[in-house]
Amino acid sequence: MRIPIRVLTALFLAAASGAVAAGPAEAATTLGASAAQTGRYFGVATAAFKFSDTPYMTIVNREFNSLVAENDMKWDATEPQQGRFTFTNADRLVSHAQSRGMTVRGHTLLWHAQQPSWAQGLSGAALRNAAINHVTQVATHFRGKIHSWDVVNEAFADGGSGARRDSNLQRTGNDWIEAAFRAARAADPGAKLCYNDYNTDGVNAKSTGIYNMVRDFKARGVPIDCVGLQSHLGTGLDSTYQQNIQRFADLGVDVQITELDVQQGGNQANIYGAVTRACLAVTRCTGITVWGVRDSDSWRDDNPLLFDAGGNKKAAYTAVLNALNAGGPTTPPPGTGACGAQVTLNSWTGGYTATVRVTAGAAALNGWTVGVTVPSGGAVTSAWNATNTGTSGQVTFRNVGYNGQVPAGGSIEFGFQGTGTGPTATPTCTAG
Ligand code: G3I
């Protein structure tokens, strides 16, 4: 069988970089490109004050297709005085991501830590009102620009209780988390809403407490779309890591590995590879984010990242790229030719939001249109990352400027909100 030159070249380049292609198709040579081949993102936590660091940004722009603010979107950074919002650094990160077609994770709307001092001094209704206003104002500011929000971060206690953490926010009433999610949905219906926590990297009391909350939210129609597993790891990986990802996916939410870093040592590369393979094994594990670029950029002092202080790729980097390439591209649904489209609905009484994943076939896309049959009695009311023609019956969605180019086997997502019941038929997808 003759192997096309372009595949041989890719294999040679991959081997030369130490990343040996293992997947059935052309091996990608960067983390983001390889993740995109399976319809996922591979992201990194960044800091706007480092955007003038050329080696830092060279790595960011080459390797990743998603960004999150390590600190620039936290409550103390965005509302340093009550009612006075500052978004300069966060806007800079979002603008940079958009200019490069990267998605943005929002981190984090409500957290017991890193609160501005004025909020730490509040309690009861005053704190609850201030917190919900913060969610509303910040999510509104970034409306349409955030792929996923960490709406609430680290609200569960460590140890064997599976209970909520005691905090000023928890003391405003047990319903503070759902109130935050409802406010976030109202402010930005296009963003996926996540609950994010650490020490949840396996089936344990803490992750089970969160699992029970998510199950309750889904049963009561509280808007929640994903769970973030931070995955700040030491020298081992829980044997139930993948099982834990799968059980959250089985509840009907996405799972995102949101803050991955692993203690340097004999096992670091193996653990990074195992985490990557576990995410690839679960369809609704939609992406991985590492918590920093170079070891010198980390909040930790045990060299936990994929690049050393000099910006060189470590063995852990190669382990991740190999695992991503072994994941192979996700081919579009059968019978869809040049591209395929799949809809995921988040419905409530009287309305829904739809997320549509467009996946390229064997050839890259240079533009796409998706046809959706909107059930009678309902209508499309807004769309993001696409422009729609028509609002009821047969509605056509076309790519916008920054998402028409989709690599072979790669995917992009757009979404829309509608009244009535959401579409159930598989959409049509046409290249060009
Ligand atoms: O911005 C101030 C600066 O003005 C001041 O001079 C300096 C010295 O006091 O502090 C600076 O703020 C620091 C901030 O990072 C920005 O650099 C805070 O002291 C410091 O506590 C803060 O640490 C961050 C930590 O969250 C707390 O917010 C880390 O960089 C960040 O990596 C870490 O990330 C968290 C996630 O948000 C949630 N999951 C756990 C993860 C690790 O703790």
GROMACS .gro file of C-alpha atoms and ligand atoms in nm:
model
  475
    1MET     CA    1   0.000   0.000   0.000
    2ARG     CA    2   0.147   0.337  -0.105
    3ILE     CA    3   0.169   0.588   0.186
    4PRO     CA    4   0.117   0.948   0.072
    5ILE     CA    5   0.424   1.169   0.103
    6ARG     CA    6   0.243   1.407   0.340
    7VAL     CA    7   0.184   1.123   0.586
    8LEU     CA    8   0.544   1.003   0.561
    9THR     CA    9   0.660   1.361   0.626
   10ALA     CA   10   0.437   1.391   0.929
   11LEU     CA   11   0.561   1.061   1.066
   12PHE     CA   12   0.924   1.170   1.015
   13LEU     CA   13   0.867   1.508   1.184
   14ALA     CA   14   0.679   1.346   1.468
   15ALA     CA   15   0.953   1.085   1.518
   16ALA     CA   16   1.220   1.355   1.503
   17SER     CA   17   1.044   1.548   1.775
   18GLY     CA   18   1.034   1.231   1.985
   19ALA     CA   19   0.661   1.204   1.940
   20VAL     CA   20   0.608   0.884   1.746
   21ALA     CA   21   0.278   0.870   1.568
   22ALA     CA   22   0.069   0.585   1.693
   23GLY     CA   23  -0.269   0.681   1.561
   24PRO     CA   24  -0.407   0.550   1.235
   25ALA     CA   25  -0.404   0.891   1.073
   26GLU     CA   26  -0.152   1.171   1.028
   27ALA     CA   27   0.005   1.247   1.368
   28ALA     CA   28  -0.024   1.607   1.482
   29THR     CA   29   0.287   1.775   1.618
   30THR     CA   30   0.128   2.010   1.873
   31LEU     CA   31  -0.099   1.947   2.169
   32GLY     CA   32  -0.388   2.163   2.049
   33ALA     CA   33  -0.383   2.030   1.694
   34SER     CA   34  -0.378   1.672   1.816
   35ALA     CA   35  -0.659   1.729   2.065
   36ALA     CA   36  -0.865   1.896   1.792
   37GLN     CA   37  -0.839   1.578   1.585
   38THR     CA   38  -1.062   1.413   1.847
   39GLY     CA   39  -1.288   1.717   1.879
   40ARG     CA   40  -1.126   1.831   2.202
   41TYR     CA   41  -0.921   2.127   2.322
   42PHE     CA   42  -0.585   2.129   2.498
   43GLY     CA   43  -0.548   2.446   2.701
   44VAL     CA   44  -0.320   2.631   2.936
   45ALA     CA   45  -0.354   2.870   3.227
   46THR     CA   46  -0.195   3.205   3.145
   47ALA     CA   47  -0.135   3.542   3.304
   48ALA     CA   48  -0.181   3.864   3.108
   49PHE     CA   49   0.128   4.020   3.265
   50LYS     CA   50   0.334   3.751   3.092
   51PHE     CA   51   0.203   3.829   2.743
   52SER     CA   52   0.516   4.039   2.677
   53ASP     CA   53   0.735   3.736   2.750
   54THR     CA   54   0.823   3.617   2.400
   55PRO     CA   55   0.938   3.259   2.480
   56TYR     CA   56   0.626   3.216   2.695
   57MET     CA   57   0.389   3.335   2.421
   58THR     CA   58   0.571   3.134   2.153
   59ILE     CA   59   0.480   2.818   2.342
   60VAL     CA   60   0.124   2.937   2.418
   61ASN     CA   61   0.052   3.024   2.055
   62ARG     CA   62   0.214   2.711   1.912
   63GLU     CA   63   0.084   2.441   2.142
   64PHE     CA   64  -0.259   2.531   2.278
   65ASN     CA   65  -0.609   2.596   2.140
   66SER     CA   66  -0.771   2.708   2.466
   67LEU     CA   67  -0.676   2.960   2.734
   68VAL     CA   68  -0.786   3.018   3.092
   69ALA     CA   69  -0.688   3.303   3.321
   70GLU     CA   70  -0.485   3.171   3.614
   71ASN     CA   71  -0.588   3.473   3.822
   72ASP     CA   72  -0.712   3.757   3.602
   73MET     CA   73  -1.082   3.665   3.613
   74LYS     CA   74  -1.108   3.599   3.985
   75TRP     CA   75  -1.335   3.808   4.208
   76ASP     CA   76  -1.050   4.012   4.360
   77ALA     CA   77  -0.919   4.093   4.011
   78THR     CA   78  -1.251   4.183   3.848
   79GLU     CA   79  -1.440   4.360   4.131
   80PRO     CA   80  -1.177   4.504   4.364
   81GLN     CA   81  -1.432   4.748   4.506
   82GLN     CA   82  -1.800   4.661   4.534
   83GLY     CA   83  -1.975   4.757   4.213
   84ARG     CA   84  -1.651   4.869   4.043
   85PHE     CA   85  -1.543   4.618   3.779
   86THR     CA   86  -1.200   4.599   3.616
   87PHE     CA   87  -1.149   4.371   3.317
   88THR     CA   88  -0.833   4.504   3.154
   89ASN     CA   89  -0.616   4.195   3.200
   90ALA     CA   90  -0.900   3.952   3.142
   91ASP     CA   91  -1.008   4.133   2.825
   92ARG     CA   92  -0.650   4.117   2.701
   93LEU     CA   93  -0.647   3.739   2.744
   94VAL     CA   94  -0.985   3.697   2.575
   95SER     CA   95  -0.887   3.920   2.284
   96HIS     CA   96  -0.566   3.727   2.232
   97ALA     CA   97  -0.749   3.396   2.238
   98GLN     CA   98  -1.010   3.517   1.989
   99SER     CA   99  -0.743   3.654   1.757
  100ARG     CA  100  -0.595   3.304   1.738
  101GLY     CA  101  -0.918   3.104   1.725
  102MET     CA  102  -0.862   2.970   2.076
  103THR     CA  103  -1.153   2.899   2.309
  104VAL     CA  104  -1.159   3.054   2.657
  105ARG     CA  105  -1.242   2.892   2.989
  106GLY     CA  106  -1.366   3.137   3.252
  107HIS     CA  107  -1.215   3.090   3.597
  108THR     CA  108  -1.387   3.151   3.837
  109LEU     CA  109  -1.706   3.335   3.924
  110LEU     CA  110  -1.749   3.232   4.290
  111TRP     CA  111  -1.487   3.084   4.522
  112HIS     CA  112  -1.427   3.099   4.895
  113ALA     CA  113  -1.067   3.210   4.827
  114GLN     CA  114  -0.922   3.515   4.652
  115GLN     CA  115  -1.228   3.724   4.740
  116PRO     CA  116  -1.180   4.100   4.755
  117SER     CA  117  -1.157   4.223   5.111
  118TRP     CA  118  -1.493   4.405   5.089
  119ALA     CA  119  -1.668   4.075   5.012
  120GLN     CA  120  -1.492   3.893   5.294
  121GLY     CA  121  -1.654   4.139   5.531
  122LEU     CA  122  -2.008   4.063   5.417
  123SER     CA  123  -2.248   3.789   5.524
  124GLY     CA  124  -2.608   3.679   5.486
  125ALA     CA  125  -2.829   3.851   5.229
  126ALA     CA  126  -2.573   4.123   5.166
  127LEU     CA  127  -2.310   3.868   5.064
  128ARG     CA  128  -2.558   3.657   4.866
  129ASN     CA  129  -2.677   3.963   4.670
  130ALA     CA  130  -2.323   4.080   4.609
  131ALA     CA  131  -2.216   3.731   4.495
  132ILE     CA  132  -2.505   3.686   4.252
  133ASN     CA  133  -2.452   4.037   4.120
  134HIS     CA  134  -2.087   3.951   4.064
  135VAL     CA  135  -2.183   3.642   3.865
  136THR     CA  136  -2.431   3.840   3.658
  137GLN     CA  137  -2.204   4.135   3.585
  138VAL     CA  138  -1.895   3.933   3.496
  139ALA     CA  139  -2.078   3.670   3.290
  140THR     CA  140  -2.261   3.948   3.107
  141HIS     CA  141  -1.936   4.131   3.036
  142PHE     CA  142  -1.791   3.820   2.868
  143ARG     CA  143  -2.119   3.701   2.711
  144GLY     CA  144  -2.059   3.502   2.393
  145LYS     CA  145  -1.683   3.480   2.453
  146ILE     CA  146  -1.654   3.203   2.713
  147HIS     CA  147  -1.666   2.836   2.615
  148SER     CA  148  -1.699   2.715   2.975
  149TRP     CA  149  -1.729   2.896   3.307
  150ASP     CA  150  -1.610   2.763   3.639
  151VAL     CA  151  -1.923   2.908   3.797
  152VAL     CA  152  -1.837   2.775   4.142
  153ASN     CA  153  -1.495   2.655   4.255
  154GLU     CA  154  -1.403   2.428   4.546
  155ALA     CA  155  -1.728   2.430   4.745
  156PHE     CA  156  -1.687   2.080   4.889
  157ALA     CA  157  -1.481   1.983   5.194
  158ASP     CA  158  -1.173   1.765   5.184
  159GLY     CA  159  -1.178   1.434   5.369
  160GLY     CA  160  -1.442   1.169   5.403
  161SER     CA  161  -1.755   1.374   5.465
  162GLY     CA  162  -1.864   1.444   5.110
  163ALA     CA  163  -2.020   1.758   5.258
  164ARG     CA  164  -1.996   2.121   5.155
  165ARG     CA  165  -1.699   2.323   5.270
  166ASP     CA  166  -1.779   2.577   5.542
  167SER     CA  167  -1.737   2.922   5.391
  168ASN     CA  168  -1.896   3.266   5.397
  169LEU     CA  169  -2.078   3.174   5.077
  170GLN     CA  170  -2.207   2.842   5.215
  171ARG     CA  171  -2.332   3.026   5.522
  172THR     CA  172  -2.564   3.234   5.303
  173GLY     CA  173  -2.767   2.918   5.248
  174ASN     CA  174  -2.719   2.577   5.085
  175ASP     CA  175  -2.885   2.698   4.764
  176TRP     CA  176  -2.602   2.946   4.685
  177ILE     CA  177  -2.450   2.717   4.423
  178GLU     CA  178  -2.769   2.667   4.224
  179ALA     CA  179  -2.846   3.038   4.251
  180ALA     CA  180  -2.504   3.107   4.098
  181PHE     CA  181  -2.563   2.861   3.814
  182ARG     CA  182  -2.906   3.007   3.736
  183ALA     CA  183  -2.762   3.359   3.731
  184ALA     CA  184  -2.479   3.249   3.502
  185ARG     CA  185  -2.720   3.081   3.260
  186ALA     CA  186  -2.934   3.393   3.247
  187ALA     CA  187  -2.630   3.612   3.182
  188ASP     CA  188  -2.466   3.394   2.917
  189PRO     CA  189  -2.683   3.111   2.784
  190GLY     CA  190  -2.410   3.012   2.539
  191ALA     CA  191  -2.145   2.924   2.794
  192LYS     CA  192  -2.111   2.577   2.939
  193LEU     CA  193  -2.153   2.603   3.316
  194CYS     CA  194  -1.909   2.396   3.524
  195TYR     CA  195  -1.857   2.305   3.884
  196ASN     CA  196  -1.480   2.280   3.949
  197ASP     CA  197  -1.288   2.115   4.235
  198TYR     CA  198  -0.965   1.939   4.341
  199ASN     CA  199  -0.889   1.609   4.517
  200THR     CA  200  -1.170   1.466   4.307
  201ASP     CA  201  -0.940   1.263   4.082
  202GLY     CA  202  -1.103   0.929   4.148
  203VAL     CA  203  -1.411   0.784   4.312
  204ASN     CA  204  -1.395   0.914   4.669
  205ALA     CA  205  -1.618   1.078   4.929
  206LYS     CA  206  -1.554   1.429   4.795
  207SER     CA  207  -1.616   1.344   4.429
  208THR     CA  208  -1.924   1.145   4.534
  209GLY     CA  209  -2.061   1.446   4.722
  210ILE     CA  210  -2.021   1.646   4.400
  211TYR     CA  211  -2.170   1.362   4.196
  212ASN     CA  212  -2.479   1.366   4.417
  213MET     CA  213  -2.513   1.743   4.375
  214VAL     CA  214  -2.485   1.722   3.997
  215ARG     CA  215  -2.739   1.440   3.987
  216ASP     CA  216  -2.978   1.650   4.196
  217PHE     CA  217  -2.922   1.955   3.973
  218LYS     CA  218  -2.992   1.756   3.657
  219ALA     CA  219  -3.307   1.608   3.814
  220ARG     CA  220  -3.440   1.953   3.910
  221GLY     CA  221  -3.341   2.131   3.589
  222VAL     CA  222  -3.076   2.345   3.755
  223PRO     CA  223  -2.856   2.454   3.461
  224ILE     CA  224  -2.521   2.271   3.478
  225ASP     CA  225  -2.326   2.146   3.178
  226CYS     CA  226  -1.992   2.020   3.305
  227VAL     CA  227  -1.772   1.919   3.594
  228GLY     CA  228  -1.411   2.032   3.618
  229LEU     CA  229  -1.161   1.791   3.771
  230GLN     CA  230  -0.861   2.005   3.858
  231SER     CA  231  -0.615   1.711   3.875
  232HIS     CA  232  -0.330   1.866   4.073
  233LEU     CA  233  -0.147   1.535   4.106
  234GLY     CA  234   0.144   1.394   4.303
  235THR     CA  235   0.335   1.075   4.231
  236GLY     CA  236   0.038   0.850   4.163
  237LEU     CA  237  -0.296   0.831   3.983
  238ASP     CA  238  -0.603   0.681   4.145
  239SER     CA  239  -0.703   0.356   3.976
  240THR     CA  240  -1.060   0.487   3.956
  241TYR     CA  241  -0.963   0.806   3.767
  242GLN     CA  242  -1.128   0.708   3.438
  243GLN     CA  243  -1.424   0.548   3.617
  244ASN     CA  244  -1.485   0.879   3.793
  245ILE     CA  245  -1.480   1.072   3.464
  246GLN     CA  246  -1.720   0.821   3.312
  247ARG     CA  247  -1.971   0.834   3.596
  248PHE     CA  248  -2.004   1.211   3.567
  249ALA     CA  249  -2.043   1.180   3.189
  250ASP     CA  250  -2.317   0.923   3.249
  251LEU     CA  251  -2.509   1.193   3.442
  252GLY     CA  252  -2.529   1.391   3.116
  253VAL     CA  253  -2.259   1.650   3.173
  254ASP     CA  254  -1.924   1.711   3.008
  255VAL     CA  255  -1.607   1.654   3.206
  256GLN     CA  256  -1.304   1.881   3.171
  257ILE     CA  257  -0.960   1.827   3.319
  258THR     CA  258  -0.913   2.186   3.428
  259GLU     CA  259  -0.582   2.243   3.615
  260LEU     CA  260  -0.355   1.948   3.537
  261ASP     CA  261  -0.008   1.946   3.684
  262VAL     CA  262   0.193   1.649   3.818
  263GLN     CA  263   0.478   1.633   4.069
  264GLN     CA  264   0.812   1.592   3.892
  265GLY     CA  265   0.968   1.254   3.955
  266GLY     CA  266   1.005   0.909   3.804
  267ASN     CA  267   0.640   0.876   3.722
  268GLN     CA  268   0.550   1.222   3.590
  269ALA     CA  269   0.540   1.134   3.220
  270ASN     CA  270   0.344   0.814   3.283
  271ILE     CA  271   0.084   0.998   3.489
  272TYR     CA  272   0.041   1.271   3.227
  273GLY     CA  273  -0.003   1.002   2.963
  274ALA     CA  274  -0.252   0.809   3.174
  275VAL     CA  275  -0.463   1.119   3.243
  276THR     CA  276  -0.471   1.198   2.872
  277ARG     CA  277  -0.573   0.845   2.778
  278ALA     CA  278  -0.844   0.843   3.045
  279CYS     CA  279  -0.996   1.163   2.902
  280LEU     CA  280  -0.979   1.032   2.546
  281ALA     CA  281  -1.156   0.714   2.658
  282VAL     CA  282  -1.466   0.909   2.766
  283THR     CA  283  -1.650   1.083   2.483
  284ARG     CA  284  -1.779   1.362   2.707
  285CYS     CA  285  -1.436   1.442   2.842
  286THR     CA  286  -1.404   1.742   2.615
  287GLY     CA  287  -1.067   1.887   2.699
  288ILE     CA  288  -0.759   1.915   2.917
  289THR     CA  289  -0.597   2.229   3.057
  290VAL     CA  290  -0.254   2.236   3.216
  291TRP     CA  291  -0.206   2.483   3.498
  292GLY     CA  292   0.080   2.685   3.354
  293VAL     CA  293   0.328   2.693   3.067
  294ARG     CA  294   0.681   2.635   3.207
  295ASP     CA  295   0.784   2.488   3.542
  296SER     CA  296   0.902   2.836   3.637
  297ASP     CA  297   0.549   2.969   3.580
  298SER     CA  298   0.385   2.720   3.818
  299TRP     CA  299   0.227   2.798   4.154
  300ARG     CA  300   0.404   2.480   4.267
  301ASP     CA  301   0.777   2.438   4.326
  302ASP     CA  302   0.810   2.075   4.214
  303ASN     CA  303   0.846   2.128   3.838
  304PRO     CA  304   0.499   1.991   3.754
  305LEU     CA  305   0.444   2.114   3.397
  306LEU     CA  306   0.514   2.005   3.039
  307PHE     CA  307   0.793   2.255   2.964
  308ASP     CA  308   1.101   2.319   3.177
  309ALA     CA  309   1.208   2.665   3.289
  310GLY     CA  310   1.392   2.708   2.962
  311GLY     CA  311   1.079   2.633   2.762
  312ASN     CA  312   1.203   2.293   2.649
  313LYS     CA  313   0.964   2.002   2.604
  314LYS     CA  314   0.990   1.745   2.884
  315ALA     CA  315   0.925   1.371   2.869
  316ALA     CA  316   0.579   1.450   3.005
  317TYR     CA  317   0.508   1.659   2.693
  318THR     CA  318   0.599   1.368   2.466
  319ALA     CA  319   0.384   1.132   2.672
  320VAL     CA  320   0.084   1.362   2.632
  321LEU     CA  321   0.134   1.415   2.258
  322ASN     CA  322   0.177   1.043   2.200
  323ALA     CA  323  -0.141   0.972   2.394
  324LEU     CA  324  -0.334   1.239   2.204
  325ASN     CA  325  -0.212   1.109   1.867
  326ALA     CA  326  -0.296   0.753   1.964
  327GLY     CA  327  -0.648   0.879   2.026
  328GLY     CA  328  -0.692   0.922   1.652
  329PRO     CA  329  -0.931   1.166   1.485
  330THR     CA  330  -1.299   1.142   1.552
  331THR     CA  331  -1.460   1.067   1.218
  332PRO     CA  332  -1.793   1.233   1.155
  333PRO     CA  333  -2.114   1.029   1.183
  334PRO     CA  334  -2.157   0.777   0.896
  335GLY     CA  335  -2.313   0.902   0.573
  336THR     CA  336  -2.218   1.262   0.630
  337GLY     CA  337  -1.946   1.295   0.363
  338ALA     CA  338  -1.734   1.607   0.399
  339CYS     CA  339  -1.861   1.692   0.746
  340GLY     CA  340  -2.098   1.584   1.017
  341ALA     CA  341  -2.297   1.770   1.282
  342GLN     CA  342  -2.422   1.647   1.615
  343VAL     CA  343  -2.651   1.831   1.855
  344THR     CA  344  -2.641   1.826   2.235
  345LEU     CA  345  -2.944   1.981   2.404
  346ASN     CA  346  -2.984   2.142   2.743
  347SER     CA  347  -3.359   2.172   2.781
  348TRP     CA  348  -3.601   2.322   3.030
  349THR     CA  349  -3.974   2.378   3.021
  350GLY     CA  350  -4.039   2.613   2.730
  351GLY     CA  351  -3.689   2.640   2.597
  352TYR     CA  352  -3.343   2.498   2.537
  353THR     CA  353  -2.988   2.570   2.438
  354ALA     CA  354  -2.832   2.356   2.168
  355THR     CA  355  -2.461   2.292   2.121
  356VAL     CA  356  -2.373   2.170   1.772
  357ARG     CA  357  -2.042   1.999   1.707
  358VAL     CA  358  -1.927   2.020   1.343
  359THR     CA  359  -1.666   1.755   1.255
  360ALA     CA  360  -1.464   1.753   0.934
  361GLY     CA  361  -1.422   1.431   0.743
  362ALA     CA  362  -1.103   1.323   0.568
  363ALA     CA  363  -1.051   1.668   0.418
  364ALA     CA  364  -1.019   2.000   0.601
  365LEU     CA  365  -1.317   2.235   0.582
  366ASN     CA  366  -1.294   2.587   0.447
  367GLY     CA  367  -1.639   2.701   0.557
  368TRP     CA  368  -1.948   2.502   0.648
  369THR     CA  369  -2.326   2.527   0.669
  370VAL     CA  370  -2.548   2.322   0.896
  371GLY     CA  371  -2.919   2.269   0.841
  372VAL     CA  372  -3.138   2.219   1.148
  373THR     CA  373  -3.507   2.133   1.157
  374VAL     CA  374  -3.659   2.339   1.438
  375PRO     CA  375  -3.976   2.168   1.569
  376SER     CA  376  -4.299   2.357   1.499
  377GLY     CA  377  -4.420   2.587   1.774
  378GLY     CA  378  -4.068   2.692   1.861
  379ALA     CA  379  -3.812   2.936   1.722
  380VAL     CA  380  -3.440   3.014   1.742
  381THR     CA  381  -3.392   3.326   1.957
  382SER     CA  382  -3.010   3.367   1.954
  383ALA     CA  383  -2.701   3.197   1.814
  384TRP     CA  384  -2.327   3.211   1.889
  385ASN     CA  385  -2.022   3.114   1.689
  386ALA     CA  386  -2.252   3.093   1.381
  387THR     CA  387  -2.497   3.308   1.185
  388ASN     CA  388  -2.846   3.171   1.123
  389THR     CA  389  -3.082   3.220   0.832
  390GLY     CA  390  -3.440   3.174   0.945
  391THR     CA  391  -3.563   3.106   1.295
  392SER     CA  392  -3.819   2.828   1.256
  393GLY     CA  393  -3.872   2.519   1.045
  394GLN     CA  394  -3.558   2.456   0.836
  395VAL     CA  395  -3.291   2.690   0.980
  396THR     CA  396  -2.945   2.722   0.823
  397PHE     CA  397  -2.637   2.806   1.031
  398ARG     CA  398  -2.315   2.923   0.866
  399ASN     CA  399  -1.966   2.959   1.013
  400VAL     CA  400  -1.838   3.297   1.128
  401GLY     CA  401  -1.501   3.443   1.035
  402TYR     CA  402  -1.289   3.260   1.291
  403ASN     CA  403  -1.431   2.907   1.275
  404GLY     CA  404  -1.473   2.822   0.907
  405GLN     CA  405  -1.136   2.645   0.890
  406VAL     CA  406  -1.163   2.297   1.044
  407PRO     CA  407  -0.871   2.049   1.009
  408ALA     CA  408  -0.940   1.699   0.875
  409GLY     CA  409  -1.100   1.503   1.156
  410GLY     CA  410  -1.119   1.817   1.367
  411SER     CA  411  -1.427   1.973   1.523
  412ILE     CA  412  -1.566   2.311   1.621
  413GLU     CA  413  -1.879   2.396   1.818
  414PHE     CA  414  -2.148   2.657   1.778
  415GLY     CA  415  -2.471   2.700   1.964
  416PHE     CA  416  -2.813   2.853   1.969
  417GLN     CA  417  -3.101   2.910   2.207
  418GLY     CA  418  -3.464   2.851   2.122
  419THR     CA  419  -3.817   2.844   2.253
  420GLY     CA  420  -4.030   2.528   2.265
  421THR     CA  421  -3.865   2.189   2.225
  422GLY     CA  422  -3.519   2.145   2.079
  423PRO     CA  423  -3.431   1.973   1.749
  424THR     CA  424  -3.399   1.596   1.763
  425ALA     CA  425  -3.317   1.509   1.400
  426THR     CA  426  -2.949   1.484   1.302
  427PRO     CA  427  -2.857   1.809   1.124
  428THR     CA  428  -2.721   1.816   0.771
  429CYS     CA  429  -2.368   1.944   0.718
  430THR     CA  430  -2.233   2.086   0.393
  431ALA     CA  431  -1.874   2.191   0.325
  432GLY     CA  432  -1.801   2.537   0.179
  433G3I     O1  433  -0.138   4.031   4.236
  433G3I     C1  434  -0.073   4.030   4.364
  433G3I     C2  435   0.046   4.125   4.362
  433G3I     O2  436  -0.002   4.257   4.344
  433G3I     C3  437   0.123   4.114   4.493
  433G3I     O3  438   0.237   4.196   4.489
  433G3I     C4  439   0.164   3.968   4.515
  433G3I     C5  440   0.240   3.946   4.642
  433G3I     O4  441   0.149   3.953   4.750
  433G3I     O5  442   0.045   3.885   4.519
  433G3I     C6  443  -0.023   3.890   4.394
  433G3I     O6  444  -0.138   3.808   4.402
  433G3I     C7  445  -0.106   3.668   4.400
  433G3I     C8  446  -0.181   3.604   4.282
  433G3I     O7  447  -0.162   3.462   4.279
  433G3I     C9  448  -0.138   3.661   4.149
  433G3I     O8  449  -0.003   3.633   4.127
  433G3I    C10  450  -0.156   3.607   4.529
  433G3I     O9  451  -0.079   3.656   4.636
  433G3I    C11  452  -0.143   3.455   4.521
  433G3I    O10  453  -0.206   3.395   4.635
  433G3I    C12  454  -0.216   3.401   4.398
  433G3I    O11  455  -0.196   3.262   4.389
  433G3I    C13  456  -0.282   3.196   4.297
  433G3I    C14  457  -0.376   3.103   4.377
  433G3I    O12  458  -0.459   3.029   4.287
  433G3I    C15  459  -0.468   3.182   4.467
  433G3I    O13  460  -0.554   3.262   4.387
  433G3I    C16  461  -0.197   3.111   4.202
  433G3I    O14  462  -0.121   3.196   4.118
  433G3I    C17  463  -0.287   3.022   4.117
  433G3I    O15  464  -0.211   2.929   4.041
  433G3I    C18  465  -0.380   2.940   4.206
  433G3I    O16  466  -0.466   2.867   4.125
  433G3I    C19  467  -0.566   2.789   4.196
  433G3I    C20  468  -0.693   2.791   4.115
  433G3I    O17  469  -0.735   2.925   4.096
  433G3I    C21  470  -0.800   2.707   4.182
  433G3I     N1  471  -0.752   2.571   4.202
  433G3I    C22  472  -0.627   2.563   4.280
  433G3I    C23  473  -0.519   2.644   4.210
  433G3I    C24  474  -0.387   2.633   4.285
  433G3I    O18  475  -0.399   2.691   4.411
   0.00000   0.00000   0.00000
